[in-house]
Amino acid sequence: SQQGEEDPQALSIQEGENATMNCSYKTSINNLQWYRQNSGRGLVHLILIRSNEREKHSGRLRVTLDTSKKSSSLLITASRAADTASYFCATRKSSGDKLTFGTGTRLAVRP
Amino acid sequence: GAGVSQTPSNKVTEKGKYVELRCDPISGHTALYWYRQSLGQGPEFLIYFQGTGAADDSGLPNDRFFAVRPEGSVSTLKIQRTERGDSAVYLCASSLTYGDEAFFGQGTRLTVV
């Protein structure tokens, strides 16, 4: 079963614009991670945010976490055509638990 | 190798046959995960190993699916009496310890005809 739901399911933007994806989850978590997947194969880890953190940055990525609303957002600033991919959030309920993935957002960045 | 290696990258098998999918994790990573992903869906959890033991196998869909990790490194996912519904990309990941970020292999695309 999927823990998270990403919103929107698909997003198309122009190169240079910002892209925002949201993730909602159902149970309390230890941490939340965002992954990118190109062409339906291997996933690449982008960023991890712990339940006691509210915001994290990595390069052009900004992640927020609101545990009271059980939601997270991923912002990609100044998007590039190479950012075209599917983006997934994944949660861990506790530090020793499995990663449970959401349904993903398909991002298309038009050159 | 530097990353998680999965073999084969593609496997076509006939309905009813037995298949084995192999995962070679990053050296030193104690946690190993198997996921299954159908087209347009997120990865679906199958089983998770800490060392040699299965810490959580609650995602295995039925008793046709089995996974082992006998020496705490390489893992094999075994599917008996394959069905067309088993067709998917099978992803393996490893992490240094539980709770860390997971590193994924490129997956094995299984097609049951």
PDB file of C-alpha atoms in Angstrom:
ATOM      1  CA  SER A   1       0.000   0.000   0.000  1.00  0.00           C
ATOM      2  CA  GLN A   2       1.112   3.560  -0.595  1.00  0.00           C
ATOM      3  CA  GLN A   3       1.678   5.818   2.383  1.00  0.00           C
ATOM      4  CA  GLY A   4       1.914   9.085   0.506  1.00  0.00           C
ATOM      5  CA  GLU A   5       0.011  10.877  -2.161  1.00  0.00           C
ATOM      6  CA  GLU A   6       1.783  13.387  -4.364  1.00  0.00           C
ATOM      7  CA  ASP A   7       0.035  16.353  -5.832  1.00  0.00           C
ATOM      8  CA  PRO A   8      -0.175  17.180  -8.663  1.00  0.00           C
ATOM      9  CA  GLN A   9       0.079  13.864 -10.513  1.00  0.00           C
ATOM     10  CA  ALA A  10       1.598  15.680 -13.474  1.00  0.00           C
ATOM     11  CA  LEU A  11       3.142  19.123 -13.913  1.00  0.00           C
ATOM     12  CA  SER A  12       4.383  20.859 -17.047  1.00  0.00           C
ATOM     13  CA  ILE A  13       6.371  24.083 -16.790  1.00  0.00           C
ATOM     14  CA  GLN A  14       8.705  26.247 -18.844  1.00  0.00           C
ATOM     15  CA  GLU A  15      12.443  26.126 -18.276  1.00  0.00           C
ATOM     16  CA  GLY A  16      13.427  28.727 -15.693  1.00  0.00           C
ATOM     17  CA  GLU A  17      10.152  28.528 -13.784  1.00  0.00           C
ATOM     18  CA  ASN A  18       9.851  27.033 -10.322  1.00  0.00           C
ATOM     19  CA  ALA A  19       8.183  23.662  -9.758  1.00  0.00           C
ATOM     20  CA  THR A  20       6.362  22.789  -6.547  1.00  0.00           C
ATOM     21  CA  MET A  21       5.247  19.281  -5.666  1.00  0.00           C
ATOM     22  CA  ASN A  22       3.349  18.283  -2.561  1.00  0.00           C
ATOM     23  CA  CYS A  23       3.210  15.065  -0.600  1.00  0.00           C
ATOM     24  CA  SER A  24       0.662  14.071   2.015  1.00  0.00           C
ATOM     25  CA  TYR A  25       1.012  11.028   4.242  1.00  0.00           C
ATOM     26  CA  LYS A  26      -1.157   9.184   6.718  1.00  0.00           C
ATOM     27  CA  THR A  27       0.805   8.158   9.813  1.00  0.00           C
ATOM     28  CA  SER A  28       3.427   9.778  12.008  1.00  0.00           C
ATOM     29  CA  ILE A  29       6.936   9.540  10.617  1.00  0.00           C
ATOM     30  CA  ASN A  30      10.591   9.516  11.617  1.00  0.00           C
ATOM     31  CA  ASN A  31      11.776  11.036   8.342  1.00  0.00           C
ATOM     32  CA  LEU A  32      10.612  11.854   4.833  1.00  0.00           C
ATOM     33  CA  GLN A  33      12.738  11.571   1.713  1.00  0.00           C
ATOM     34  CA  TRP A  34      12.356  12.767  -1.849  1.00  0.00           C
ATOM     35  CA  TYR A  35      13.576  10.739  -4.829  1.00  0.00           C
ATOM     36  CA  ARG A  36      13.791  11.361  -8.565  1.00  0.00           C
ATOM     37  CA  GLN A  37      13.295   8.704 -11.210  1.00  0.00           C
ATOM     38  CA  ASN A  38      14.182   8.987 -14.865  1.00  0.00           C
ATOM     39  CA  SER A  39      12.660   6.680 -17.455  1.00  0.00           C
ATOM     40  CA  GLY A  40      11.049   4.349 -14.936  1.00  0.00           C
ATOM     41  CA  ARG A  41      14.241   2.730 -13.689  1.00  0.00           C
ATOM     42  CA  GLY A  42      16.571   3.535 -10.768  1.00  0.00           C
ATOM     43  CA  LEU A  43      15.615   6.143  -8.200  1.00  0.00           C
ATOM     44  CA  VAL A  44      18.036   8.812  -7.054  1.00  0.00           C
ATOM     45  CA  HIS A  45      17.899  10.180  -3.537  1.00  0.00           C
ATOM     46  CA  LEU A  46      17.481  13.969  -3.426  1.00  0.00           C
ATOM     47  CA  ILE A  47      16.984  15.031   0.160  1.00  0.00           C
ATOM     48  CA  LEU A  48      16.018  13.700   3.595  1.00  0.00           C
ATOM     49  CA  ILE A  49      14.153  15.727   6.196  1.00  0.00           C
ATOM     50  CA  ARG A  50      13.623  14.491   9.743  1.00  0.00           C
ATOM     51  CA  SER A  51      10.414  14.858  11.718  1.00  0.00           C
ATOM     52  CA  ASN A  52      11.957  17.521  13.961  1.00  0.00           C
ATOM     53  CA  GLU A  53      13.006  19.658  10.987  1.00  0.00           C
ATOM     54  CA  ARG A  54      10.785  22.106   9.152  1.00  0.00           C
ATOM     55  CA  GLU A  55      12.844  23.084   6.121  1.00  0.00           C
ATOM     56  CA  LYS A  56      15.922  21.911   4.252  1.00  0.00           C
ATOM     57  CA  HIS A  57      17.826  23.163   1.250  1.00  0.00           C
ATOM     58  CA  SER A  58      20.107  21.439  -1.212  1.00  0.00           C
ATOM     59  CA  GLY A  59      21.230  23.430  -4.232  1.00  0.00           C
ATOM     60  CA  ARG A  60      18.094  24.364  -6.188  1.00  0.00           C
ATOM     61  CA  LEU A  61      15.924  22.142  -3.985  1.00  0.00           C
ATOM     62  CA  ARG A  62      13.925  23.282  -1.001  1.00  0.00           C
ATOM     63  CA  VAL A  63      11.903  20.867   1.096  1.00  0.00           C
ATOM     64  CA  THR A  64       9.430  21.755   3.820  1.00  0.00           C
ATOM     65  CA  LEU A  65       7.754  19.470   6.308  1.00  0.00           C
ATOM     66  CA  ASP A  66       4.602  20.174   8.305  1.00  0.00           C
ATOM     67  CA  THR A  67       4.035  17.274  10.673  1.00  0.00           C
ATOM     68  CA  SER A  68       0.806  18.771  12.016  1.00  0.00           C
ATOM     69  CA  LYS A  69      -0.678  18.603   8.514  1.00  0.00           C
ATOM     70  CA  LYS A  70       1.216  15.437   7.589  1.00  0.00           C
ATOM     71  CA  SER A  71       2.505  17.055   4.441  1.00  0.00           C
ATOM     72  CA  SER A  72       5.723  18.006   2.693  1.00  0.00           C
ATOM     73  CA  SER A  73       6.570  20.052  -0.344  1.00  0.00           C
ATOM     74  CA  LEU A  74       9.475  19.960  -2.776  1.00  0.00           C
ATOM     75  CA  LEU A  75      10.364  23.157  -4.589  1.00  0.00           C
ATOM     76  CA  ILE A  76      12.750  23.098  -7.545  1.00  0.00           C
ATOM     77  CA  THR A  77      13.857  26.610  -8.425  1.00  0.00           C
ATOM     78  CA  ALA A  78      14.993  27.796 -11.872  1.00  0.00           C
ATOM     79  CA  SER A  79      14.016  24.497 -13.468  1.00  0.00           C
ATOM     80  CA  ARG A  80      15.974  22.967 -16.335  1.00  0.00           C
ATOM     81  CA  ALA A  81      14.973  20.533 -19.056  1.00  0.00           C
ATOM     82  CA  ALA A  82      17.167  17.964 -17.281  1.00  0.00           C
ATOM     83  CA  ASP A  83      14.833  18.138 -14.256  1.00  0.00           C
ATOM     84  CA  THR A  84      12.202  16.310 -16.311  1.00  0.00           C
ATOM     85  CA  ALA A  85      11.505  13.141 -14.324  1.00  0.00           C
ATOM     86  CA  SER A  86       9.101  11.581 -11.849  1.00  0.00           C
ATOM     87  CA  TYR A  87       9.459  12.687  -8.244  1.00  0.00           C
ATOM     88  CA  PHE A  88       8.455  10.549  -5.286  1.00  0.00           C
ATOM     89  CA  CYS A  89       8.204  11.169  -1.591  1.00  0.00           C
ATOM     90  CA  ALA A  90       8.935   8.287   0.761  1.00  0.00           C
ATOM     91  CA  THR A  91       8.425   8.044   4.507  1.00  0.00           C
ATOM     92  CA  ARG A  92       9.809   6.012   7.373  1.00  0.00           C
ATOM     93  CA  LYS A  93       7.518   5.556  10.369  1.00  0.00           C
ATOM     94  CA  SER A  94      10.479   4.819  12.622  1.00  0.00           C
ATOM     95  CA  SER A  95      14.234   4.721  12.162  1.00  0.00           C
ATOM     96  CA  GLY A  96      14.249   0.948  11.677  1.00  0.00           C
ATOM     97  CA  ASP A  97      11.279   0.825   9.370  1.00  0.00           C
ATOM     98  CA  LYS A  98      10.972   0.357   5.626  1.00  0.00           C
ATOM     99  CA  LEU A  99      10.612   3.252   3.197  1.00  0.00           C
ATOM    100  CA  THR A 100       7.061   3.626   1.903  1.00  0.00           C
ATOM    101  CA  PHE A 101       6.660   5.533  -1.346  1.00  0.00           C
ATOM    102  CA  GLY A 102       3.941   7.777  -2.649  1.00  0.00           C
ATOM    103  CA  THR A 103       2.378   7.730  -6.083  1.00  0.00           C
ATOM    104  CA  GLY A 104       4.704  10.302  -7.660  1.00  0.00           C
ATOM    105  CA  THR A 105       4.530  13.537  -9.634  1.00  0.00           C
ATOM    106  CA  ARG A 106       5.578  13.507 -13.290  1.00  0.00           C
ATOM    107  CA  LEU A 107       7.387  16.758 -14.038  1.00  0.00           C
ATOM    108  CA  ALA A 108       7.991  17.938 -17.597  1.00  0.00           C
ATOM    109  CA  VAL A 109      10.189  20.987 -18.121  1.00  0.00           C
ATOM    110  CA  ARG A 110       9.834  22.503 -21.592  1.00  0.00           C
ATOM    111  CA  PRO A 111      13.022  24.043 -23.054  1.00  0.00           C
TER     112      PRO A 111
ATOM    113  CA  GLY B   1      31.225  -1.673  -7.748  1.00  0.00           C
ATOM    114  CA  ALA B   2      30.304   1.812  -6.716  1.00  0.00           C
ATOM    115  CA  GLY B   3      26.544   1.362  -6.794  1.00  0.00           C
ATOM    116  CA  VAL B   4      23.810  -1.203  -6.329  1.00  0.00           C
ATOM    117  CA  SER B   5      23.947  -3.749  -9.118  1.00  0.00           C
ATOM    118  CA  GLN B   6      20.944  -5.744 -10.292  1.00  0.00           C
ATOM    119  CA  THR B   7      21.011  -8.616 -12.735  1.00  0.00           C
ATOM    120  CA  PRO B   8      19.609  -9.302 -15.193  1.00  0.00           C
ATOM    121  CA  SER B   9      18.447  -5.887 -16.374  1.00  0.00           C
ATOM    122  CA  ASN B  10      15.666  -7.513 -18.356  1.00  0.00           C
ATOM    123  CA  LYS B  11      14.057 -10.924 -18.025  1.00  0.00           C
ATOM    124  CA  VAL B  12      11.350 -12.434 -20.196  1.00  0.00           C
ATOM    125  CA  THR B  13       9.867 -15.663 -18.946  1.00  0.00           C
ATOM    126  CA  GLU B  14       6.912 -17.857 -19.696  1.00  0.00           C
ATOM    127  CA  LYS B  15       3.947 -18.075 -17.373  1.00  0.00           C
ATOM    128  CA  GLY B  16       4.485 -20.797 -14.792  1.00  0.00           C
ATOM    129  CA  LYS B  17       8.280 -20.657 -14.855  1.00  0.00           C
ATOM    130  CA  TYR B  18      10.609 -19.929 -11.932  1.00  0.00           C
ATOM    131  CA  VAL B  19      12.822 -16.825 -11.916  1.00  0.00           C
ATOM    132  CA  GLU B  20      15.606 -15.474  -9.742  1.00  0.00           C
ATOM    133  CA  LEU B  21      16.554 -11.817  -9.608  1.00  0.00           C
ATOM    134  CA  ARG B  22      19.869 -10.826  -8.082  1.00  0.00           C
ATOM    135  CA  CYS B  23      20.876  -7.737  -6.148  1.00  0.00           C
ATOM    136  CA  ASP B  24      24.436  -6.806  -5.222  1.00  0.00           C
ATOM    137  CA  PRO B  25      24.292  -3.947  -2.692  1.00  0.00           C
ATOM    138  CA  ILE B  26      26.898  -1.320  -1.964  1.00  0.00           C
ATOM    139  CA  SER B  27      29.702  -2.883   0.057  1.00  0.00           C
ATOM    140  CA  GLY B  28      29.187  -2.414   3.789  1.00  0.00           C
ATOM    141  CA  HIS B  29      25.496  -1.570   3.575  1.00  0.00           C
ATOM    142  CA  THR B  30      23.620  -3.591   6.155  1.00  0.00           C
ATOM    143  CA  ALA B  31      20.084  -2.798   5.024  1.00  0.00           C
ATOM    144  CA  LEU B  32      18.720  -4.130   1.734  1.00  0.00           C
ATOM    145  CA  TYR B  33      15.258  -3.558   0.271  1.00  0.00           C
ATOM    146  CA  TRP B  34      13.245  -5.046  -2.574  1.00  0.00           C
ATOM    147  CA  TYR B  35      10.469  -3.077  -4.261  1.00  0.00           C
ATOM    148  CA  ARG B  36       8.218  -3.710  -7.231  1.00  0.00           C
ATOM    149  CA  GLN B  37       7.028  -0.951  -9.532  1.00  0.00           C
ATOM    150  CA  SER B  38       4.300  -1.147 -12.118  1.00  0.00           C
ATOM    151  CA  LEU B  39       3.969   1.395 -14.904  1.00  0.00           C
ATOM    152  CA  GLY B  40       2.801   4.768 -13.642  1.00  0.00           C
ATOM    153  CA  GLN B  41       2.902   3.720  -9.995  1.00  0.00           C
ATOM    154  CA  GLY B  42       5.223   4.334  -7.082  1.00  0.00           C
ATOM    155  CA  PRO B  43       7.550   1.596  -5.840  1.00  0.00           C
ATOM    156  CA  GLU B  44       5.680  -0.975  -3.768  1.00  0.00           C
ATOM    157  CA  PHE B  45       7.532  -2.471  -0.805  1.00  0.00           C
ATOM    158  CA  LEU B  46       8.200  -6.213  -0.856  1.00  0.00           C
ATOM    159  CA  ILE B  47      10.819  -7.123   1.762  1.00  0.00           C
ATOM    160  CA  TYR B  48      13.559  -5.547   3.849  1.00  0.00           C
ATOM    161  CA  PHE B  49      16.716  -7.200   5.246  1.00  0.00           C
ATOM    162  CA  GLN B  50      18.893  -6.101   8.125  1.00  0.00           C
ATOM    163  CA  GLY B  51      22.009  -8.203   7.704  1.00  0.00           C
ATOM    164  CA  THR B  52      21.001 -11.772   6.863  1.00  0.00           C
ATOM    165  CA  GLY B  53      17.543 -11.686   8.363  1.00  0.00           C
ATOM    166  CA  ALA B  54      14.315 -10.392   6.911  1.00  0.00           C
ATOM    167  CA  ALA B  55      13.303  -7.521   9.183  1.00  0.00           C
ATOM    168  CA  ASP B  56       9.993  -7.051   7.403  1.00  0.00           C
ATOM    169  CA  ASP B  57       8.547  -9.289   4.686  1.00  0.00           C
ATOM    170  CA  SER B  58       5.019  -7.965   4.956  1.00  0.00           C
ATOM    171  CA  GLY B  59       5.026  -6.733   1.358  1.00  0.00           C
ATOM    172  CA  LEU B  60       5.531 -10.111  -0.296  1.00  0.00           C
ATOM    173  CA  PRO B  61       2.234 -10.625  -2.152  1.00  0.00           C
ATOM    174  CA  ASN B  62       1.957 -14.391  -1.668  1.00  0.00           C
ATOM    175  CA  ASP B  63       3.992 -17.512  -1.017  1.00  0.00           C
ATOM    176  CA  ARG B  64       5.236 -17.651  -4.605  1.00  0.00           C
ATOM    177  CA  PHE B  65       7.641 -14.857  -3.666  1.00  0.00           C
ATOM    178  CA  PHE B  66      10.680 -15.498  -1.512  1.00  0.00           C
ATOM    179  CA  ALA B  67      13.938 -13.645  -0.905  1.00  0.00           C
ATOM    180  CA  VAL B  68      17.212 -14.592   0.724  1.00  0.00           C
ATOM    181  CA  ARG B  69      20.379 -12.859   1.803  1.00  0.00           C
ATOM    182  CA  PRO B  70      22.463 -15.706   3.204  1.00  0.00           C
ATOM    183  CA  GLU B  71      25.721 -13.886   3.888  1.00  0.00           C
ATOM    184  CA  GLY B  72      24.351 -10.427   4.537  1.00  0.00           C
ATOM    185  CA  SER B  73      25.457  -9.068   1.185  1.00  0.00           C
ATOM    186  CA  VAL B  74      24.012 -10.308  -2.122  1.00  0.00           C
ATOM    187  CA  SER B  75      20.288 -10.974  -2.150  1.00  0.00           C
ATOM    188  CA  THR B  76      18.144 -13.049  -4.473  1.00  0.00           C
ATOM    189  CA  LEU B  77      14.433 -12.557  -5.046  1.00  0.00           C
ATOM    190  CA  LYS B  78      12.802 -15.783  -6.159  1.00  0.00           C
ATOM    191  CA  ILE B  79       9.429 -16.028  -7.857  1.00  0.00           C
ATOM    192  CA  GLN B  80       7.821 -19.419  -8.398  1.00  0.00           C
ATOM    193  CA  ARG B  81       5.089 -20.259 -10.913  1.00  0.00           C
ATOM    194  CA  THR B  82       5.226 -16.786 -12.437  1.00  0.00           C
ATOM    195  CA  GLU B  83       2.000 -15.126 -13.527  1.00  0.00           C
ATOM    196  CA  ARG B  84       1.421 -12.340 -16.050  1.00  0.00           C
ATOM    197  CA  GLY B  85       0.521 -10.038 -13.159  1.00  0.00           C
ATOM    198  CA  ASP B  86       4.071 -10.398 -11.829  1.00  0.00           C
ATOM    199  CA  SER B  87       5.332  -8.337 -14.761  1.00  0.00           C
ATOM    200  CA  ALA B  88       6.927  -5.183 -13.356  1.00  0.00           C
ATOM    201  CA  VAL B  89      10.264  -3.541 -12.645  1.00  0.00           C
ATOM    202  CA  TYR B  90      11.834  -5.053  -9.532  1.00  0.00           C
ATOM    203  CA  LEU B  91      13.999  -2.553  -7.699  1.00  0.00           C
ATOM    204  CA  CYS B  92      16.636  -3.247  -5.089  1.00  0.00           C
ATOM    205  CA  ALA B  93      18.111  -0.665  -2.735  1.00  0.00           C
ATOM    206  CA  SER B  94      20.611  -0.622   0.093  1.00  0.00           C
ATOM    207  CA  SER B  95      21.485   1.745   2.890  1.00  0.00           C
ATOM    208  CA  LEU B  96      24.394   1.962   5.285  1.00  0.00           C
ATOM    209  CA  THR B  97      22.152   1.505   8.284  1.00  0.00           C
ATOM    210  CA  TYR B  98      18.442   1.584   8.800  1.00  0.00           C
ATOM    211  CA  GLY B  99      16.974   5.051   8.624  1.00  0.00           C
ATOM    212  CA  ASP B 100      19.514   6.364   6.129  1.00  0.00           C
ATOM    213  CA  GLU B 101      18.928   7.344   2.540  1.00  0.00           C
ATOM    214  CA  ALA B 102      18.578   4.374   0.240  1.00  0.00           C
ATOM    215  CA  PHE B 103      20.613   3.854  -2.921  1.00  0.00           C
ATOM    216  CA  PHE B 104      18.745   2.131  -5.718  1.00  0.00           C
ATOM    217  CA  GLY B 105      19.876  -0.140  -8.497  1.00  0.00           C
ATOM    218  CA  GLN B 106      18.609   0.253 -12.063  1.00  0.00           C
ATOM    219  CA  GLY B 107      16.080  -2.508 -11.584  1.00  0.00           C
ATOM    220  CA  THR B 108      15.176  -5.711 -13.379  1.00  0.00           C
ATOM    221  CA  ARG B 109      12.302  -5.459 -15.830  1.00  0.00           C
ATOM    222  CA  LEU B 110      10.434  -8.760 -15.586  1.00  0.00           C
ATOM    223  CA  THR B 111       8.001  -9.644 -18.341  1.00  0.00           C
ATOM    224  CA  VAL B 112       5.885 -12.766 -17.995  1.00  0.00           C
ATOM    225  CA  VAL B 113       4.364 -13.903 -21.296  1.00  0.00           C
TER     226      VAL B 113
END
